PDB file of C-alpha atoms in Angstrom:
ATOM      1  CA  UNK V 111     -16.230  10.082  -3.040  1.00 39.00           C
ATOM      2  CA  UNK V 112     -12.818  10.013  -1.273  1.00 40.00           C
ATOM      3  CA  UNK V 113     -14.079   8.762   1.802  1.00 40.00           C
ATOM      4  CA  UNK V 114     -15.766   5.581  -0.336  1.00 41.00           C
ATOM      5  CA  UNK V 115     -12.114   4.976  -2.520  1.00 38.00           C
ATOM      6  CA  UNK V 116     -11.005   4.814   1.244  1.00 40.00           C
ATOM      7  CA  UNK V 117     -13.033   2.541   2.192  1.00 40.00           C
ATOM      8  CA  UNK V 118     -12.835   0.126  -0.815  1.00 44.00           C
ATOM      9  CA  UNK V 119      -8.928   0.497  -0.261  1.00 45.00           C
ATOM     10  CA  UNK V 120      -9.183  -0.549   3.536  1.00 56.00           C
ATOM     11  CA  UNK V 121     -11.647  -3.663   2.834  1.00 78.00           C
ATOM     12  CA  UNK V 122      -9.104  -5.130   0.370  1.00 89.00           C
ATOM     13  CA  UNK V 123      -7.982  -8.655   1.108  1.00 94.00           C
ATOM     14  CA  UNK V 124      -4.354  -9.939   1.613  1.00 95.00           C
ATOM     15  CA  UNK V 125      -4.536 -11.482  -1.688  1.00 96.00           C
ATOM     16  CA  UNK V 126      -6.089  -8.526  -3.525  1.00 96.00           C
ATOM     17  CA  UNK V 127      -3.146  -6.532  -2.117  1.00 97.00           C
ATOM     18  CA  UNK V 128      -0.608  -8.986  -3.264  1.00 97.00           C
ATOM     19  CA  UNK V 129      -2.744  -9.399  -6.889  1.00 97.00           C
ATOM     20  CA  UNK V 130      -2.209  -5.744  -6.746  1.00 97.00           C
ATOM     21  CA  UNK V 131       1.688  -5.259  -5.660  1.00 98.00           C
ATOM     22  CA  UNK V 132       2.039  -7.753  -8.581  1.00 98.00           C
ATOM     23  CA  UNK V 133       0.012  -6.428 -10.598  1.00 98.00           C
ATOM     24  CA  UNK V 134       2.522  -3.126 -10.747  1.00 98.00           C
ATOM     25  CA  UNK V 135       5.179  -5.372 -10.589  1.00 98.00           C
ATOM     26  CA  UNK V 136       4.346  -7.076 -14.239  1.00 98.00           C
ATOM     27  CA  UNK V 137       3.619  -3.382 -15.485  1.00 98.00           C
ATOM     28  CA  UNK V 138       6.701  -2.204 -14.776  1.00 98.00           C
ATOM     29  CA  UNK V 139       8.679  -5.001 -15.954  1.00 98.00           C
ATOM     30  CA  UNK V 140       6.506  -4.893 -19.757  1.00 98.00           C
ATOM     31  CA  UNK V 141       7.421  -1.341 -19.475  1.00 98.00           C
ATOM     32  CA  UNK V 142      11.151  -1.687 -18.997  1.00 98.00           C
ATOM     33  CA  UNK V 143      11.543  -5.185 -20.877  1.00 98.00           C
ATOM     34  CA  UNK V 144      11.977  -7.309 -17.545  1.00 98.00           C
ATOM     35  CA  UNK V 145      10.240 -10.658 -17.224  1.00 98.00           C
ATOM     36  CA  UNK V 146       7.878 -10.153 -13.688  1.00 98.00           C
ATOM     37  CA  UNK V 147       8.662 -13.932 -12.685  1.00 97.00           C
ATOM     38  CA  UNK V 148      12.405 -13.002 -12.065  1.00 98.00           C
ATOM     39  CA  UNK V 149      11.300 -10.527  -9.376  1.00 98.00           C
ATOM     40  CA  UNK V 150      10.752 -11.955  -5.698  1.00 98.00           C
ATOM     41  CA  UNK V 151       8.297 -10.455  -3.739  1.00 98.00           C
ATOM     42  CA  UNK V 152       8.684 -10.515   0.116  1.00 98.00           C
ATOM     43  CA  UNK V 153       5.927  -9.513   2.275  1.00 98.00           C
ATOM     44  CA  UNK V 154       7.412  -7.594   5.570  1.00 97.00           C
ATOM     45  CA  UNK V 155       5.312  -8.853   8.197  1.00 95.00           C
ATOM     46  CA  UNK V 156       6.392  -6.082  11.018  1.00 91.00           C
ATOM     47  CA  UNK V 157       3.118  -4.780  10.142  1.00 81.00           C
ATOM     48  CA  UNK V 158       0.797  -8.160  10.392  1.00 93.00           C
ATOM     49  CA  UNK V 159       0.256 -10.663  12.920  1.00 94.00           C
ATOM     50  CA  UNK V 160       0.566 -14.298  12.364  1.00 95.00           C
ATOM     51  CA  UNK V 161      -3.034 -15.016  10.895  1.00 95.00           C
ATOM     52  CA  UNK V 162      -2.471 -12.194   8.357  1.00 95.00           C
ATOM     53  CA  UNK V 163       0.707 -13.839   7.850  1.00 96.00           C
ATOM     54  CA  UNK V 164      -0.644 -17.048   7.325  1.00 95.00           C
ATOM     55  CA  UNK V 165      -3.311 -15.673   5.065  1.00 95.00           C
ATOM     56  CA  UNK V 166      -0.645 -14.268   2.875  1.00 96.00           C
ATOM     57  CA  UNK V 167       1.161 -17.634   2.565  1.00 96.00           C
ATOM     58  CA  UNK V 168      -2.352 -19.180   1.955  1.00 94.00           C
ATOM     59  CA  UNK V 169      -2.628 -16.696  -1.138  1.00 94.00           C
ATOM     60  CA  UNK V 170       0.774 -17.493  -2.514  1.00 94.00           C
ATOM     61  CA  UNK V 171       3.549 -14.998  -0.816  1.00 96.00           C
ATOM     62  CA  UNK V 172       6.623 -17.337  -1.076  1.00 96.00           C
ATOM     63  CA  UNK V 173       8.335 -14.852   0.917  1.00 97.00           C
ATOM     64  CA  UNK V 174       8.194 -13.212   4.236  1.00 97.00           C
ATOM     65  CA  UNK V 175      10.739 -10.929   6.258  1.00 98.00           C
ATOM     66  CA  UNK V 176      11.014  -9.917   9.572  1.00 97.00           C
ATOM     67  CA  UNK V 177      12.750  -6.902  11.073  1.00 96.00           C
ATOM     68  CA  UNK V 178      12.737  -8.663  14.903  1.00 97.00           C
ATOM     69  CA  UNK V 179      14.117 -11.810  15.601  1.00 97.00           C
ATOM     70  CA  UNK V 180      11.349 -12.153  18.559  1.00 97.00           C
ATOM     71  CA  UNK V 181       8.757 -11.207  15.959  1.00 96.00           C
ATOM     72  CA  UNK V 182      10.138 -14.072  13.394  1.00 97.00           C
ATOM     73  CA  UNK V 183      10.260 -16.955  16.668  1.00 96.00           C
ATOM     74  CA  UNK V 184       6.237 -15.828  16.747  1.00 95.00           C
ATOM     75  CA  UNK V 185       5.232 -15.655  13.231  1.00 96.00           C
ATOM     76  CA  UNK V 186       7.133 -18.140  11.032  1.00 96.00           C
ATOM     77  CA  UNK V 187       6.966 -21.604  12.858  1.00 93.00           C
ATOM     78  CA  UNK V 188       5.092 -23.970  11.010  1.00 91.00           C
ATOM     79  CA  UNK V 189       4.257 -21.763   7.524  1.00 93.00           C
ATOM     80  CA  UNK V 190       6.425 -24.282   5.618  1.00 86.00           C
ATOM     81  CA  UNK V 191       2.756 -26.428   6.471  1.00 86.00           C
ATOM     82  CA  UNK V 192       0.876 -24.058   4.755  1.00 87.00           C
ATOM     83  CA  UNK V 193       2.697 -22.775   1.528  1.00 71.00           C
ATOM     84  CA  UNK V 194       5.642 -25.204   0.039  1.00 76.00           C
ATOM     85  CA  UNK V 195       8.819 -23.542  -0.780  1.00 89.00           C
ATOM     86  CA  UNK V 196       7.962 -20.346   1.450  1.00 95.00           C
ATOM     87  CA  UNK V 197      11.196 -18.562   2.371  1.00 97.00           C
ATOM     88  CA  UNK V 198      11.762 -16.762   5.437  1.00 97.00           C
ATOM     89  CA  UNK V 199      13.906 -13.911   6.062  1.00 98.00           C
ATOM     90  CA  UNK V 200      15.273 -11.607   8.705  1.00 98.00           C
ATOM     91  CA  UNK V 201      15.804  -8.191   7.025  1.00 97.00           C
ATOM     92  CA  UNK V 202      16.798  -6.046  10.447  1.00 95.00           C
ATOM     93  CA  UNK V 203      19.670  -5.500  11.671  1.00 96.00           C
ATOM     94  CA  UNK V 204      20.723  -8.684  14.005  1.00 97.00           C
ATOM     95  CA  UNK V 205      22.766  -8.332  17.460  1.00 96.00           C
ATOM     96  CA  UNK V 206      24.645 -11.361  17.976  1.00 97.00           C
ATOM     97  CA  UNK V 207      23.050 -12.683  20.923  1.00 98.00           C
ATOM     98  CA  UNK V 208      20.249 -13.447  18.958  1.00 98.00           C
ATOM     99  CA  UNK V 209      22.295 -15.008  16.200  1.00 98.00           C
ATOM    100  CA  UNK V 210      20.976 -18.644  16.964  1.00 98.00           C
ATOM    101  CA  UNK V 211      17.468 -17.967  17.147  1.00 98.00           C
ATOM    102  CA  UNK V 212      17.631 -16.036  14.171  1.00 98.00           C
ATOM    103  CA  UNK V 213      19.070 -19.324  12.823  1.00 98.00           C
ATOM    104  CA  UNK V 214      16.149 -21.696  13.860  1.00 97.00           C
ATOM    105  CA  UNK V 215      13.568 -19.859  11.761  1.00 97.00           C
ATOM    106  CA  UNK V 216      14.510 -17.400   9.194  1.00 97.00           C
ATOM    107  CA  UNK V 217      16.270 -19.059   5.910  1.00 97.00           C
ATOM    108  CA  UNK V 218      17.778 -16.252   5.161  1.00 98.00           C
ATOM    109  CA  UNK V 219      19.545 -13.018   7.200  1.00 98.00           C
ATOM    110  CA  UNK V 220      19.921 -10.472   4.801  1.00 97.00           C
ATOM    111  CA  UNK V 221      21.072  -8.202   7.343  1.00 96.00           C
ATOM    112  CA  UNK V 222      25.064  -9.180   7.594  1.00 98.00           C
ATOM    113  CA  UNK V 223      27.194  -5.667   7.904  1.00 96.00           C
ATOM    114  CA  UNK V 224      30.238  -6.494  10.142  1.00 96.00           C
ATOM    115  CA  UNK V 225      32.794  -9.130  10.555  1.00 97.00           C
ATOM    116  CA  UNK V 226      32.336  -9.929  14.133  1.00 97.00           C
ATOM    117  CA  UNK V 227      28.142 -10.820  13.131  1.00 98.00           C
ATOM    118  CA  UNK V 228      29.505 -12.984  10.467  1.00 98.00           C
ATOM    119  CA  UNK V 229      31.906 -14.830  12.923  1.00 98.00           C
ATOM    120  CA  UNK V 230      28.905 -15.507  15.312  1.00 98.00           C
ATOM    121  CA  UNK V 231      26.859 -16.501  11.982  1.00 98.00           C
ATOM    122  CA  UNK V 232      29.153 -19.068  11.099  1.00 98.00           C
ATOM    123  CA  UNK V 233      29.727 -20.362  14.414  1.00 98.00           C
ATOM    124  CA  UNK V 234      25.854 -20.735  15.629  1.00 98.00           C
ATOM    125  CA  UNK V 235      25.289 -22.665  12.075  1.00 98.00           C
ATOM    126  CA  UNK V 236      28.332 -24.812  12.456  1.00 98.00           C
ATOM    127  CA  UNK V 237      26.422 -25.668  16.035  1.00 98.00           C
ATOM    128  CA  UNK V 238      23.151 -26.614  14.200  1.00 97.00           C
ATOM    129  CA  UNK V 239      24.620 -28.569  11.075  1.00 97.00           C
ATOM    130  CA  UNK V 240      23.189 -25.996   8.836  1.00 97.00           C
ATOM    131  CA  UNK V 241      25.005 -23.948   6.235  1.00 98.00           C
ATOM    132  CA  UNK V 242      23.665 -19.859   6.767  1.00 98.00           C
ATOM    133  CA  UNK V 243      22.530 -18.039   3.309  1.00 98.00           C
ATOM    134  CA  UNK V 244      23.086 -14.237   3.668  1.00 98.00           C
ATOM    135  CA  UNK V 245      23.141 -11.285   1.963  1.00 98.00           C
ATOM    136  CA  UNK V 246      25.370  -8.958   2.993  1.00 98.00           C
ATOM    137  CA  UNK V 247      23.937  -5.255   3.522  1.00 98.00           C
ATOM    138  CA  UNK V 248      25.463  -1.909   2.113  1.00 98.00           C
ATOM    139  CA  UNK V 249      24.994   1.210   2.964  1.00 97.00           C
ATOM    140  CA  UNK V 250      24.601   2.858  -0.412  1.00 96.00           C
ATOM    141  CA  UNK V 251      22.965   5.493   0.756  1.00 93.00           C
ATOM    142  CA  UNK V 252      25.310   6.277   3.164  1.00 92.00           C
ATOM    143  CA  UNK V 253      23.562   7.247   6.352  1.00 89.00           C
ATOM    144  CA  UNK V 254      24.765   7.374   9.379  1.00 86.00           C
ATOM    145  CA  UNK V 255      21.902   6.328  11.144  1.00 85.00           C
ATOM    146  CA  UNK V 256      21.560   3.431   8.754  1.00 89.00           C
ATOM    147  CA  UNK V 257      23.524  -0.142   9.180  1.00 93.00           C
ATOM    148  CA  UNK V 258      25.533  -1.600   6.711  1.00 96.00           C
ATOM    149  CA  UNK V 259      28.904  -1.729   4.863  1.00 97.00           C
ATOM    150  CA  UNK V 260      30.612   1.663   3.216  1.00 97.00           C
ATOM    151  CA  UNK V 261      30.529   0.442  -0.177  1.00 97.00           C
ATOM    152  CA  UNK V 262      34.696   0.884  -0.383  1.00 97.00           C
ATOM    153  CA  UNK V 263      34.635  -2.241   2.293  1.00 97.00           C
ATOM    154  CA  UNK V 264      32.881  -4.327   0.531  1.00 97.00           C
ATOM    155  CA  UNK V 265      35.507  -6.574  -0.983  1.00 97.00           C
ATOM    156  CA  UNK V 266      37.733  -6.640   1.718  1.00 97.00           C
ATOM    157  CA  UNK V 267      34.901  -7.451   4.134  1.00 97.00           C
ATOM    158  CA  UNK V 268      33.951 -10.491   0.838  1.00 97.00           C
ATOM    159  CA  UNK V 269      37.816 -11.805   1.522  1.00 95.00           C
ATOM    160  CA  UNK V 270      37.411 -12.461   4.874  1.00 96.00           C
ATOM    161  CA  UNK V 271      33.918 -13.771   5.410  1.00 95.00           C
ATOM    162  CA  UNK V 272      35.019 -16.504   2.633  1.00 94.00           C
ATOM    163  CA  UNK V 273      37.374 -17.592   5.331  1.00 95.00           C
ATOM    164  CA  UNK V 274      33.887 -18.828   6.754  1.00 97.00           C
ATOM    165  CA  UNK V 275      32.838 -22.118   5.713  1.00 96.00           C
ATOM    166  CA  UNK V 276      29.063 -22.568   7.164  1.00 98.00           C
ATOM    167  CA  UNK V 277      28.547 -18.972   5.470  1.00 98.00           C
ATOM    168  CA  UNK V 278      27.034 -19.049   2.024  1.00 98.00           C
ATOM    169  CA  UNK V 279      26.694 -15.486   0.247  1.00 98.00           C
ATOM    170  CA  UNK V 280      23.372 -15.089  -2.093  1.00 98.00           C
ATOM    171  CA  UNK V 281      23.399 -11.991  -2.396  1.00 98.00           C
ATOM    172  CA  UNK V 282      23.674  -7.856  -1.417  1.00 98.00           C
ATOM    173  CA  UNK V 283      20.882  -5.500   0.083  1.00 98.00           C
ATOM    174  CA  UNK V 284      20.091  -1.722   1.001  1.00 98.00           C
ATOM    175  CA  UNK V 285      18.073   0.639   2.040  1.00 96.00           C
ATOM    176  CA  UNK V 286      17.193   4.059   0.132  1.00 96.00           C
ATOM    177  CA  UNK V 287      16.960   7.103   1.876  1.00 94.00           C
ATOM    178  CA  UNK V 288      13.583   8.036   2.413  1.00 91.00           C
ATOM    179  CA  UNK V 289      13.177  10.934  -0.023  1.00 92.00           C
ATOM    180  CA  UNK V 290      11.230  12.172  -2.362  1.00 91.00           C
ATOM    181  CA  UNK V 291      14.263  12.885  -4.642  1.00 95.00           C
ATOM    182  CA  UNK V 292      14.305  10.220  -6.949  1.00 96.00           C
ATOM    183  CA  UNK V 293      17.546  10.993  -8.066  1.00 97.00           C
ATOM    184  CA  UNK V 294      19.257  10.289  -4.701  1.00 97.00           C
ATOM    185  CA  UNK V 295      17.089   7.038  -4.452  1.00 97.00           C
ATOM    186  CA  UNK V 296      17.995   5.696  -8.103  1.00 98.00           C
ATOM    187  CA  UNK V 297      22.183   6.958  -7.328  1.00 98.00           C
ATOM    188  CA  UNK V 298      21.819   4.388  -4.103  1.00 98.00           C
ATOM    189  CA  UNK V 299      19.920   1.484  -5.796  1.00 98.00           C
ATOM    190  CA  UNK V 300      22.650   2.136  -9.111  1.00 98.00           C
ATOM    191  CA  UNK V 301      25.469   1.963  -6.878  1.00 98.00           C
ATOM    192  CA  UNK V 302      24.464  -1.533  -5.233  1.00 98.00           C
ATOM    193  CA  UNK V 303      23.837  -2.966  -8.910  1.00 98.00           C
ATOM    194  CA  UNK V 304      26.942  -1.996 -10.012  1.00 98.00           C
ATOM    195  CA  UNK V 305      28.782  -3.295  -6.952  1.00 98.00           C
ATOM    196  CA  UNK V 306      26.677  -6.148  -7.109  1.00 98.00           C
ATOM    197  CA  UNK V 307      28.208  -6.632 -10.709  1.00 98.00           C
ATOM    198  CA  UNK V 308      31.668  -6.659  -9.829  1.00 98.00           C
ATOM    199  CA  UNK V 309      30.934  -9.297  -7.038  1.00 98.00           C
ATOM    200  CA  UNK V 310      29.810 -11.680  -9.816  1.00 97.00           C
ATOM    201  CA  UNK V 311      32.705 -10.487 -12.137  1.00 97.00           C
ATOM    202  CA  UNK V 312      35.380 -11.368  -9.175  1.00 96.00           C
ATOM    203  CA  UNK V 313      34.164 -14.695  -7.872  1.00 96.00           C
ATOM    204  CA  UNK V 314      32.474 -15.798 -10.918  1.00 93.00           C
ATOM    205  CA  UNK V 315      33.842 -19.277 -10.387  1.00 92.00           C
ATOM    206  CA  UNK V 316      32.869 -19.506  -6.206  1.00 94.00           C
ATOM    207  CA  UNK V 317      30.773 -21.451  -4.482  1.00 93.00           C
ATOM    208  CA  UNK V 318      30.666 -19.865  -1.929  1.00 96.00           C
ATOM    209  CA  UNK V 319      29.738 -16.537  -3.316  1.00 96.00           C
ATOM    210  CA  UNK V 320      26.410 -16.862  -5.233  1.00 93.00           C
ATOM    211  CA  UNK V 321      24.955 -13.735  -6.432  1.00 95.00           C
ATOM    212  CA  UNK V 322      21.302 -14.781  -6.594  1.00 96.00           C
ATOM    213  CA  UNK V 323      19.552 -11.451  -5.028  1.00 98.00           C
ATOM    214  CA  UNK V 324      19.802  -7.975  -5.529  1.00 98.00           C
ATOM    215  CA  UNK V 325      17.416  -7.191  -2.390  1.00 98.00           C
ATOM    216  CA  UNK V 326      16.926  -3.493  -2.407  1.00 98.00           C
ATOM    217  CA  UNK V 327      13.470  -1.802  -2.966  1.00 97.00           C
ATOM    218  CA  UNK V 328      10.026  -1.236  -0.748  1.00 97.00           C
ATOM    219  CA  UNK V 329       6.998  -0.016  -1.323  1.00 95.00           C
ATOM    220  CA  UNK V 330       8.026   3.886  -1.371  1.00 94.00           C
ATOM    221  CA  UNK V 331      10.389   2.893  -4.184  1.00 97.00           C
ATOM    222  CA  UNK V 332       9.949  -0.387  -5.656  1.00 98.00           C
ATOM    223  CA  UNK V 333       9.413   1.076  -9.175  1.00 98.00           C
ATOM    224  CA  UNK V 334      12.991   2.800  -9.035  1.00 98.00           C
ATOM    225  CA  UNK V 335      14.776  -0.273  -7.999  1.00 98.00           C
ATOM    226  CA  UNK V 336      13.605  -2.555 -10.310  1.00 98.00           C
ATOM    227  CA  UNK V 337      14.002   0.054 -13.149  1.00 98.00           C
ATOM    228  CA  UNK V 338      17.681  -0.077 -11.689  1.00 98.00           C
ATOM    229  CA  UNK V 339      17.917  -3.720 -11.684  1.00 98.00           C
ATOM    230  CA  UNK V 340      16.696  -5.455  -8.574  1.00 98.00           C
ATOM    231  CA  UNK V 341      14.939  -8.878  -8.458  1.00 98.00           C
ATOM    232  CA  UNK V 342      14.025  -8.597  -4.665  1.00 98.00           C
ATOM    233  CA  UNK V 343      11.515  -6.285  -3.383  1.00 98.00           C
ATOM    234  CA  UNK V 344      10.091  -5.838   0.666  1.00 98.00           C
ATOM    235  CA  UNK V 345       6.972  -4.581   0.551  1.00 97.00           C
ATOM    236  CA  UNK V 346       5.632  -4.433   4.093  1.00 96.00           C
ATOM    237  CA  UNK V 347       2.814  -1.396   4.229  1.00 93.00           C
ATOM    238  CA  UNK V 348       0.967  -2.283   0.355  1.00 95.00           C
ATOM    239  CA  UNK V 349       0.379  -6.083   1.466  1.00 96.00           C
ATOM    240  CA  UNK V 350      -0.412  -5.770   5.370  1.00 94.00           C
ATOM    241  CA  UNK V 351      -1.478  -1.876   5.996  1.00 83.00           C
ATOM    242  CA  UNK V 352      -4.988  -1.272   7.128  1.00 65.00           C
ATOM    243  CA  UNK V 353      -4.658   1.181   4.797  1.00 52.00           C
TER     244      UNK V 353
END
């Protein structure tokens, strides 16, 4: 009997799989009193290639992440023909030699954790016309190995990249430890919501500063950040595993 739920699970279609994630999604949201359509679901393609991409845009994904800038220069090109309104984003951490061609094909770096990769953002979009939307990434969880902000930086780091004008902020990110303590998870995703509640407090009245995603979540842990407030999810494995 296992071996034939395997199966079944393995023979599932890219749109099954997303019918599924959001299936859990809406669940979760009746069960908490959240309405599903504020949540935005990004598929991670590091585990698909560009037809599984593509079918995923075909069934409706209006989001897709990369964790490779190389990766994104092969996969997104030309999806914008196949779903309207897709957003792409770059959700690894970005060196700033690859700053432009991150640029050319991901809407959206939600990777941002020092000053000097802001500079470079700002600069390379000045170059192309183009205003850059970012979210800037804290380290909630705080791991070394991990990138991002210490959560104490946070609003000095917000004063100067608002010296930036081809920078537009919509948003913070993070990463949970990968635990099976939900306790430690739920402390990191809390601490980003509340920091992400100050930010709108502060610069309520900025233009530059736009709080429109709380990115943190995947598919280890999507249940806990959403119960903790988040309206962006990256599910990579549930949407484009084999398995």
């Amino acid at each position: 009997m296992i071996l034939v739920l395997e199966k079944t699970v393995n023979m599932m279609t890219i749109q099954e799989k997303i019918n599924n994630v959001n299936g859990k999604i809406a669940d979760i949201c009746r069960r908490i009193g959240r309405n599903p359509l504020d949540i935005n679901l990004v598929g991670v393609s590091k585990y698909a290639d560009s037809d599984a991409v593509k079918e995923a845009v075909k069934a409706g994904l209006k989001h897709i992440a990369e964790n490779k800038v190389q990766e994104a220069k092969k996969k997104f090109p030309g999806l914008e023909d196949i779903g309207s309104g897709v957003t792409t984003h770059l959700i690894g951490h970005l060196q700033t030699n690859k700053v432009k061609q991150a640029l050319e094909v991901c809407d959206l770096i939600e990777s941002v954790d020092s000053l000097r990769l802001a500079v470079e953002i700002d600069k390379q979009a000045q170059k192309l016309d183009k205003i850059a939307d970012v979210l800037i990434q804290i380290n909630t969880a705080r791991e070394e190995q991990k990138f991002g902000l210490a959560p104490e930086e946070t609003f000095s780091f917000l004063e100067e990249i608002t010296q930036l004008r081809n920078i537009k902020i919509n948003g913070v990110m993070t990463i949970a430890p990968f635990t099976e303590q939900k306790d430690i998870v739920r402390k990191c995703f809390a601490d980003l919501k509340s920091i992400h509640d100050q930010i709108i407090e502060k610069y309520a009245h900025s233009q530059q500063i736009q709080m429109k995603y709380l990115s943190m979540g995947m598919t280890d842990d999507f249940e806990i950040a959403l119960e903790e407030g988040s309206n962006m999810i990256r599910i990579g494995r549930a949407i484009f595993s084999a398995g």
